[in-house]
CSV table of C-alpha atoms (C1' of nucleotides) in Angstrom, one decimal:
chain,number,residue,atom,x,y,z
A,1,MET,CA,-27.5,81.5,-17.1
A,2,ASN,CA,-25.6,81.3,-20.4
A,3,LYS,CA,-25.9,78.4,-22.7
A,4,PHE,CA,-22.3,77.2,-22.2
A,5,ALA,CA,-22.9,76.9,-18.4
A,6,SER,CA,-26.3,75.3,-18.6
A,7,GLN,CA,-25.2,72.7,-21.1
A,8,LEU,CA,-22.1,72.0,-19.1
A,9,LEU,CA,-24.1,71.6,-15.8
A,10,ALA,CA,-26.7,69.4,-17.3
A,11,HIS,CA,-24.0,67.0,-18.6
A,12,TYR,CA,-22.1,67.1,-15.3
A,13,LYS,CA,-25.1,66.3,-13.2
A,14,LYS,CA,-25.5,63.0,-15.1
A,15,ASN,CA,-21.8,62.1,-15.5
A,16,ALA,CA,-19.8,63.5,-12.5
A,17,ARG,CA,-17.1,61.2,-11.2
A,18,PRO,CA,-17.7,60.1,-7.6
A,19,LEU,CA,-14.5,61.7,-6.2
A,20,PRO,CA,-13.9,61.2,-2.4
A,21,TRP,CA,-13.9,64.9,-1.6
A,22,ARG,CA,-17.1,65.6,-3.4
A,23,ALA,CA,-19.4,63.5,-1.3
A,24,ASP,CA,-18.9,65.5,1.9
A,25,ALA,CA,-17.6,68.8,0.7
A,26,THR,CA,-16.7,70.4,4.0
A,27,PRO,CA,-14.3,73.3,4.0
A,28,TYR,CA,-11.6,71.1,5.5
A,29,ARG,CA,-11.9,68.4,3.0
A,30,VAL,CA,-12.2,70.8,0.0
A,31,TRP,CA,-9.1,72.6,1.2
A,32,LEU,CA,-7.1,69.4,1.8
A,33,SER,CA,-8.0,68.0,-1.6
A,34,GLU,CA,-7.3,71.2,-3.4
A,35,ILE,CA,-3.8,71.5,-1.9
A,36,MET,CA,-3.0,67.9,-2.9
A,37,LEU,CA,-4.4,68.5,-6.4
A,38,GLN,CA,-2.0,71.4,-7.2
A,39,GLN,CA,-0.1,70.1,-10.2
A,40,THR,CA,-1.1,66.5,-9.3
A,41,THR,CA,-3.5,64.1,-11.0
A,42,VAL,CA,-6.7,62.9,-9.4
A,43,LYS,CA,-5.6,59.3,-9.5
A,44,THR,CA,-2.3,60.1,-7.6
A,45,VAL,CA,-4.2,62.2,-5.0
A,46,ILE,CA,-7.0,59.8,-4.0
A,47,PRO,CA,-4.9,57.4,-1.8
A,48,TYR,CA,-3.2,60.3,-0.1
A,49,PHE,CA,-6.5,62.0,0.6
A,50,GLU,CA,-7.9,58.8,2.1
A,51,LYS,CA,-4.8,58.4,4.3
A,52,PHE,CA,-5.0,62.0,5.5
A,53,THR,CA,-8.6,62.1,6.3
A,54,GLN,CA,-8.5,58.8,8.2
A,55,GLN,CA,-5.5,59.9,10.2
A,56,PHE,CA,-6.7,63.5,10.6
A,57,PRO,CA,-10.5,63.7,10.4
A,58,THR,CA,-10.6,67.4,11.4
A,59,VAL,CA,-8.4,70.4,10.9
A,60,GLU,CA,-7.6,70.3,14.6
A,61,ASP,CA,-6.3,66.8,14.3
A,62,LEU,CA,-4.0,67.9,11.5
A,63,ALA,CA,-2.9,71.0,13.5
A,64,ASN,CA,-2.0,68.9,16.5
A,65,ALA,CA,0.1,66.4,14.5
A,66,SER,CA,3.9,66.6,14.4
A,67,GLU,CA,5.7,67.9,11.4
A,68,GLU,CA,7.4,64.5,11.1
A,69,GLU,CA,4.0,62.7,11.0
A,70,VAL,CA,2.6,65.1,8.3
A,71,MET,CA,5.8,64.7,6.1
A,72,HIS,CA,5.7,61.0,6.5
A,73,LEU,CA,2.1,60.8,5.2
A,74,TRP,CA,3.0,63.2,2.3
A,75,GLN,CA,6.0,61.0,1.3
A,76,GLY,CA,6.1,60.5,-2.5
A,77,LEU,CA,3.5,63.1,-3.4
A,78,GLY,CA,6.1,65.7,-4.4
A,79,TYR,CA,6.3,69.5,-3.9
A,80,TYR,CA,7.0,69.1,-0.3
A,81,SER,CA,6.5,72.8,0.6
A,82,ARG,CA,2.8,72.0,0.1
A,83,ALA,CA,3.0,69.7,3.1
A,84,ARG,CA,4.7,72.3,5.3
A,85,ASN,CA,2.3,75.0,4.3
A,86,LEU,CA,-0.6,72.6,4.8
A,87,HIS,CA,0.5,72.0,8.4
A,88,LYS,CA,1.1,75.7,8.9
A,89,CYS,CA,-2.3,76.6,7.6
A,90,ALA,CA,-4.0,74.0,9.8
A,91,LYS,CA,-2.5,75.6,12.8
A,92,VAL,CA,-3.7,79.0,11.8
A,93,ILE,CA,-7.2,77.7,11.3
A,94,ALA,CA,-7.3,75.6,14.4
A,95,PHE,CA,-5.6,78.0,16.8
A,96,ASP,CA,-6.1,81.5,15.5
A,97,LYS,CA,-9.5,81.1,13.8
A,98,ASP,CA,-11.4,78.9,16.1
A,99,GLY,CA,-11.3,76.0,13.6
A,100,GLN,CA,-13.3,78.0,11.0
A,101,PHE,CA,-12.0,78.6,7.5
A,102,PRO,CA,-12.6,82.1,6.2
A,103,THR,CA,-15.4,82.3,3.6
A,104,THR,CA,-14.3,84.9,1.1
A,105,GLU,CA,-11.6,84.6,-1.7
A,106,ALA,CA,-9.7,87.6,-0.3
A,107,GLU,CA,-9.4,86.1,3.2
A,108,LEU,CA,-8.6,82.6,1.9
A,109,LEU,CA,-5.8,84.1,-0.2
A,110,THR,CA,-3.9,85.1,3.0
A,111,LEU,CA,-3.6,81.5,4.1
A,112,PRO,CA,-0.2,79.7,3.6
A,113,GLY,CA,-0.2,77.6,0.5
A,114,VAL,CA,-3.5,79.1,-0.8
A,115,GLY,CA,-3.1,81.0,-4.0
A,116,PRO,CA,-5.6,82.5,-6.5
A,117,TYR,CA,-6.8,79.1,-7.8
A,118,THR,CA,-7.2,77.4,-4.4
A,119,ALA,CA,-8.9,80.5,-2.9
A,120,ALA,CA,-11.5,80.5,-5.7
A,121,ALA,CA,-12.0,76.8,-5.4
A,122,ILE,CA,-12.7,76.8,-1.7
A,123,ALA,CA,-15.0,79.8,-1.9
A,124,SER,CA,-16.9,78.2,-4.7
A,125,MET,CA,-17.0,74.5,-3.7
A,126,ALA,CA,-17.1,74.8,0.1
A,127,PHE,CA,-19.0,78.1,0.6
A,128,HIS,CA,-21.1,78.3,-2.7
A,129,GLN,CA,-19.9,81.8,-3.4
A,130,LYS,CA,-19.5,83.1,-6.9
A,131,ALA,CA,-15.8,82.6,-7.8
A,132,THR,CA,-14.0,81.8,-11.0
A,133,VAL,CA,-11.5,78.9,-10.8
A,134,MET,CA,-8.6,79.4,-13.1
A,135,ASP,CA,-6.3,76.4,-13.6
A,136,GLY,CA,-4.7,74.6,-16.5
A,137,ASN,CA,-8.0,72.9,-17.4
A,138,VAL,CA,-10.0,76.1,-17.6
A,139,GLU,CA,-7.3,77.8,-19.6
A,140,ARG,CA,-7.4,75.0,-22.2
A,141,VAL,CA,-11.2,75.1,-22.4
A,142,MET,CA,-11.2,78.9,-22.8
A,143,ALA,CA,-8.5,78.7,-25.5
A,144,ARG,CA,-10.6,76.3,-27.5
A,145,VAL,CA,-14.1,77.7,-26.8
A,146,PHE,CA,-13.1,81.2,-27.9
A,147,ASN,CA,-10.2,80.0,-30.2
A,148,LEU,CA,-7.7,82.2,-28.3
A,149,THR,CA,-4.3,82.0,-29.9
A,150,LEU,CA,-2.6,84.4,-27.6
A,151,PRO,CA,0.3,82.5,-25.9
A,152,LEU,CA,0.4,81.5,-22.3
A,153,PRO,CA,1.5,82.3,-19.7
A,154,THR,CA,1.9,86.0,-20.9
A,155,HIS,CA,-1.8,86.4,-21.6
A,156,LYS,CA,-3.2,84.6,-18.6
A,157,LYS,CA,-5.4,87.7,-17.9
A,158,ALA,CA,-7.3,87.5,-21.1
A,159,PHE,CA,-8.1,83.9,-20.5
A,160,LYS,CA,-9.4,84.7,-17.0
A,161,GLU,CA,-11.6,87.5,-18.4
A,162,LYS,CA,-13.2,84.9,-20.7
A,163,ALA,CA,-13.7,82.5,-17.9
A,164,ILE,CA,-15.4,85.2,-15.8
A,165,GLU,CA,-17.8,85.9,-18.6
A,166,LEU,CA,-19.0,82.3,-18.6
A,167,THR,CA,-19.2,81.9,-14.8
A,168,PRO,CA,-22.9,81.6,-13.8
A,169,ASN,CA,-24.5,83.3,-10.8
A,170,SER,CA,-26.1,80.2,-9.5
A,171,GLU,CA,-24.8,76.7,-8.9
A,172,ASN,CA,-21.3,78.0,-8.8
A,173,ALA,CA,-19.9,75.0,-6.8
A,174,LEU,CA,-21.2,72.5,-9.4
A,175,TYR,CA,-20.0,74.7,-12.3
A,176,SER,CA,-16.5,74.9,-10.9
A,177,ASN,CA,-16.3,71.2,-10.6
A,178,ALA,CA,-17.9,70.7,-14.0
A,179,ILE,CA,-15.5,72.9,-16.0
A,180,MET,CA,-12.5,71.3,-14.6
A,181,GLU,CA,-13.8,67.9,-15.1
A,182,LEU,CA,-14.6,68.8,-18.7
A,183,GLY,CA,-10.9,69.7,-19.1
A,184,ALA,CA,-9.7,66.6,-17.4
A,185,THR,CA,-11.9,64.1,-19.1
A,186,ILE,CA,-13.2,65.5,-22.5
A,187,CYS,CA,-11.3,68.7,-23.5
A,188,THR,CA,-8.0,67.0,-22.8
A,189,PRO,CA,-4.6,68.3,-24.1
A,190,ARG,CA,-4.3,65.5,-26.6
A,191,LYS,CA,-7.1,63.5,-28.4
A,192,PRO,CA,-10.0,65.6,-27.0
A,193,ALA,CA,-13.4,63.9,-27.2
A,194,CYS,CA,-15.1,66.6,-29.2
A,195,GLU,CA,-17.7,64.2,-30.6
A,196,THR,CA,-19.2,63.7,-27.1
A,197,CYS,CA,-18.5,67.2,-25.7
A,198,PRO,CA,-21.6,68.7,-24.1
A,199,VAL,CA,-20.6,72.3,-25.2
A,200,GLN,CA,-19.5,71.6,-28.8
A,201,SER,CA,-22.2,73.9,-30.0
A,202,GLU,CA,-20.6,76.8,-28.1
A,203,CYS,CA,-17.0,76.0,-29.1
A,204,THR,CA,-15.5,78.2,-31.8
A,205,THR,CA,-12.7,75.8,-32.5
A,206,PHE,CA,-15.0,72.9,-33.0
A,207,GLN,CA,-17.6,74.9,-35.1
A,208,THR,CA,-14.9,76.3,-37.4
A,209,ASN,CA,-13.4,72.9,-37.8
A,210,GLN,CA,-9.9,73.9,-36.4
A,211,ASN,CA,-7.5,71.7,-34.6
A,212,PRO,CA,-8.1,71.7,-30.8
A,213,GLU,CA,-4.8,70.1,-30.1
A,214,ALA,CA,-3.0,73.2,-31.3
A,215,LEU,CA,-4.5,75.1,-28.3
A,216,PRO,CA,-3.6,76.6,-26.0
A,217,VAL,CA,-0.5,78.1,-27.5
A,218,LYS,CA,2.4,78.1,-25.0
A,219,GLU,CA,5.6,80.0,-24.9
A,220,PRO,CA,8.7,77.9,-25.1
A,221,LYS,CA,10.1,76.6,-21.8
A,222,LYS,CA,13.6,77.0,-20.5
A,223,PRO,CA,15.6,73.8,-21.0
A,224,LYS,CA,16.4,71.8,-17.8
A,225,LYS,CA,19.8,72.0,-16.2
A,226,VAL,CA,21.8,68.7,-16.6
A,227,GLU,CA,23.5,67.8,-13.4
A,228,HIS,CA,25.6,64.9,-12.2
A,229,GLY,CA,26.9,63.6,-8.9
A,230,ALA,CA,27.6,60.6,-6.7
A,231,VAL,CA,25.6,59.2,-3.8
A,232,TYR,CA,27.0,56.8,-1.2
A,233,VAL,CA,24.9,54.1,0.4
A,234,ILE,CA,26.9,53.5,3.6
A,235,GLN,CA,26.0,50.7,6.0
A,236,ASP,CA,27.6,50.0,9.4
A,237,GLN,CA,28.6,46.5,10.7
A,238,ASN,CA,24.9,45.9,11.6
A,239,GLY,CA,23.7,46.7,8.1
A,240,ASP,CA,22.1,49.9,9.3
A,241,PHE,CA,22.0,52.8,6.8
A,242,TYR,CA,23.6,56.2,7.3
A,243,LEU,CA,21.2,59.0,6.4
A,244,GLN,CA,21.4,62.8,6.7
A,245,LYS,CA,18.9,65.7,6.4
A,246,ARG,CA,19.0,68.0,3.4
A,247,PRO,CA,19.1,71.7,4.0
A,248,GLU,CA,16.0,73.5,5.2
A,249,LYS,CA,15.5,75.4,2.0
A,250,GLY,CA,15.7,74.4,-1.7
A,251,LEU,CA,15.2,71.1,-3.5
A,252,LEU,CA,13.8,68.3,-1.4
A,253,ALA,CA,14.1,70.6,1.6
A,254,ASN,CA,14.5,69.0,5.0
A,255,LEU,CA,14.1,65.5,3.7
A,256,TRP,CA,16.4,62.6,4.5
A,257,GLU,CA,19.0,61.5,1.9
A,258,PHE,CA,21.9,59.1,1.4
A,259,PRO,CA,25.0,61.2,1.6
A,260,THR,CA,25.8,62.8,-1.8
A,261,THR,CA,28.5,64.9,-3.3
A,262,GLY,CA,27.5,68.2,-4.8
A,263,TRP,CA,25.8,68.1,-8.2
A,264,VAL,CA,27.6,69.7,-11.0
A,265,GLY,CA,27.0,70.3,-14.7
A,266,GLN,CA,29.6,67.9,-16.0
A,267,SER,CA,29.5,64.2,-16.7
A,268,GLN,CA,32.5,63.6,-14.5
A,269,THR,CA,31.9,63.3,-10.8
A,270,ALA,CA,34.5,64.3,-8.2
A,271,PRO,CA,34.1,62.5,-4.9
A,272,GLU,CA,34.2,65.7,-2.9
A,273,GLY,CA,33.8,65.0,0.7
A,274,PHE,CA,34.1,61.2,0.2
A,275,GLU,CA,37.8,61.0,-0.8
A,276,MET,CA,38.5,58.8,2.1
A,277,ILE,CA,36.2,56.0,1.1
A,278,GLN,CA,36.2,56.5,-2.7
A,279,SER,CA,38.9,54.0,-3.3
A,280,GLU,CA,37.0,51.3,-1.3
A,281,ALA,CA,33.5,52.1,-2.4
A,282,VAL,CA,31.9,49.9,-5.0
A,283,MET,CA,29.9,51.5,-7.8
A,284,LEU,CA,26.7,49.7,-8.3
A,285,GLY,CA,25.2,51.7,-11.2
A,286,GLN,CA,23.6,55.0,-12.1
A,287,ILE,CA,20.1,56.4,-11.5
A,288,ARG,CA,18.5,59.2,-13.4
A,289,HIS,CA,15.8,61.4,-12.0
A,290,ILE,CA,14.0,64.2,-13.8
A,291,PHE,CA,12.8,67.1,-11.7
A,292,THR,CA,10.8,70.0,-13.0
A,293,HIS,CA,13.9,72.0,-13.7
A,294,ILE,CA,16.8,69.5,-13.3
A,295,ASP,CA,17.9,66.4,-15.2
A,296,LEU,CA,19.9,64.6,-12.6
A,297,THR,CA,22.2,61.5,-12.9
A,298,LEU,CA,23.8,60.0,-9.8
A,299,ASP,CA,26.5,57.4,-9.6
A,300,VAL,CA,25.4,55.0,-6.8
A,301,PHE,CA,28.2,53.6,-4.6
A,302,SER,CA,28.0,51.3,-1.6
A,303,TYR,CA,30.4,51.1,1.3
A,304,GLN,CA,30.8,49.2,4.5
A,305,GLY,CA,32.0,51.5,7.3
A,306,ASN,CA,31.2,54.4,9.6
A,307,MET,CA,30.6,58.1,9.2
A,308,GLU,CA,29.2,60.9,11.3
A,309,ALA,CA,25.5,60.7,10.5
A,310,GLN,CA,22.4,59.1,11.9
A,311,THR,CA,21.8,55.4,11.3
A,312,PHE,CA,18.5,53.7,10.5
A,313,GLN,CA,17.5,50.1,10.4
A,314,ALA,CA,16.7,48.9,6.9
A,315,ASP,CA,13.1,48.1,7.9
A,316,ASN,CA,12.6,51.4,9.7
A,317,LEU,CA,13.7,54.1,7.3
A,318,PRO,CA,12.4,57.7,7.6
A,319,PRO,CA,10.4,59.3,4.7
A,320,LEU,CA,12.5,59.3,1.6
A,321,PRO,CA,11.8,61.3,-1.6
A,322,THR,CA,11.5,59.2,-4.7
A,323,LEU,CA,15.0,60.1,-5.8
A,324,MET,CA,16.4,58.4,-2.7
A,325,LYS,CA,14.0,55.4,-3.1
A,326,LYS,CA,15.6,54.9,-6.5
A,327,VAL,CA,19.0,55.0,-4.9
A,328,LEU,CA,18.0,52.4,-2.3
A,329,GLN,CA,16.5,50.2,-5.0
A,330,THR,CA,19.8,50.3,-6.9
A,331,ALA,CA,21.7,49.4,-3.7
A,332,GLN,CA,19.5,46.5,-2.9
A,333,ASN,CA,19.2,45.3,-6.5
A,334,PRO,CA,22.3,46.4,-8.4
A,335,ALA,CA,22.0,46.3,-12.2
B,1,DT,C1',9.1,88.6,-12.3
B,2,DA,C1',11.2,84.8,-13.5
B,3,DA,C1',13.0,80.9,-11.2
B,4,DC,C1',12.2,77.4,-8.2
B,5,DC,C1',9.8,73.4,-6.5
B,6,DG,C1',8.3,66.5,-7.5
B,7,DT,C1',6.3,62.9,-9.4
B,8,DG,C1',3.9,59.7,-12.5
B,9,DG,C1',1.4,58.8,-16.6
B,10,DA,C1',0.2,59.3,-21.6
B,11,DG,C1',1.6,59.2,-26.2
C,1,DT,C1',13.6,57.7,-24.5
C,2,DC,C1',11.7,62.2,-24.8
C,3,DT,C1',8.1,65.8,-24.2
C,4,DC,C1',4.2,67.4,-22.2
C,5,DC,C1',1.6,68.4,-18.3
C,6,DA,C1',-1.6,67.7,-14.0
C,7,DA,C1',-7.6,71.0,-9.7
C,8,DG,C1',-0.3,76.1,-8.7
C,9,DG,C1',2.2,78.7,-5.0
C,10,DT,C1',6.2,81.2,-3.2
C,11,DT,C1',10.0,84.1,-3.4
DNA sequence: TAACCGTGGAG
DNA sequence: TCTCCAAGGTT
C-alpha cells in the first residue's frame, strides 16, 4: 500500500466520525445514505436518514410504500428527482432482483439514480470491492496533493486517474470513507487544516508552500437567470388553502404549490390568470428564493374566495417545497 | 454535452 | 447580501 493511503487510513481509524450509516453498513443503508448525500451535507442528511430507516427498515418496506409517503418524508431535502428514483430503484431491487443489490460497479450503474460516484461508493463500502470514489472532496484532495492546476470540470478525467493511482488494493471500504472525510473535515475548500493533516508529507501543495485555497481551479459558472412572478395564497370561507400540483417534469416537479403566475425575467409582474382577483388581492410582501440556476422573487398576495383547485386544512397541508413554505410563512406573518 | 435540478451553511 | 459549494445524476 502506498504511503498516502496508509497514513490516511491510520488517521481515519482513530478519528472517524460515528455516522449513522457506518455502524451497520448494509447495502440498503449504504445506498440510501449515498443517494441522500448527493450534493447534500452530512448534517442535513442525518435526520432524514434516521426517519427513512425507522419508517422503512428494509428495501422491501421502501418498495411497498406509496409515492406520496416517500415524497412526504423527503420534503425539504431538495433535488426531488432523487426521491422518485430512490423509490423506483427500491422496486427494482425488491421485485426484480429478489431484494439483493448487485455487487459490481457496472451493474450498480444501471440502477435509477445511481451514477459513477454512487456505484463506486456502494461497491466499495457495502461489498468491499476495489473501486475509486470520485466526488468533490476527492477532486479537491487530488488537486492539492498533486498540485493540479488544470481547471474543472473539463479535466475531471485527469483527476480521476490520480485518484486511481492512490487507491489501495486492501481496506478499500475504509479508504473510500477516509478520503472523503479528509476532504470534508481537514482538506476543506476554505481554511484547510494543513497543520493537522495526516498526509501533509505527501502533499505537493503543502510541501512547496503554495496556497491550497487556490485549488482546485474551476471554470467560471453561468450566471443565474433572474425571474419574477406573483403567488396567490387563497383561502375559502373556512380558512382552508387552495393548492395545486406542479407539472410532472421540471422544477419542483409534481410538488404542491400555491397558485402562481408564470415567472418572467422582468421586475414587473403581470397577474396572468389571476386578473379576476387581482384588484381585491392584498399584497403581503415579497419572497426571494435562490435555486441552483434561478434567482426567483415572488410577490405574495392573499385573497379570500374560491377557485378550481384542491383545498387543504391549515394543519393538514401536503408536502411543500421550501419555496412554498416561505410563501406560507409570509402569508401567516406578513412583513 | 451543456443545461437542468434544491437547500442550507460558511465566510 | 453575495458567492461558493456539499458523499452528483439525468437528459
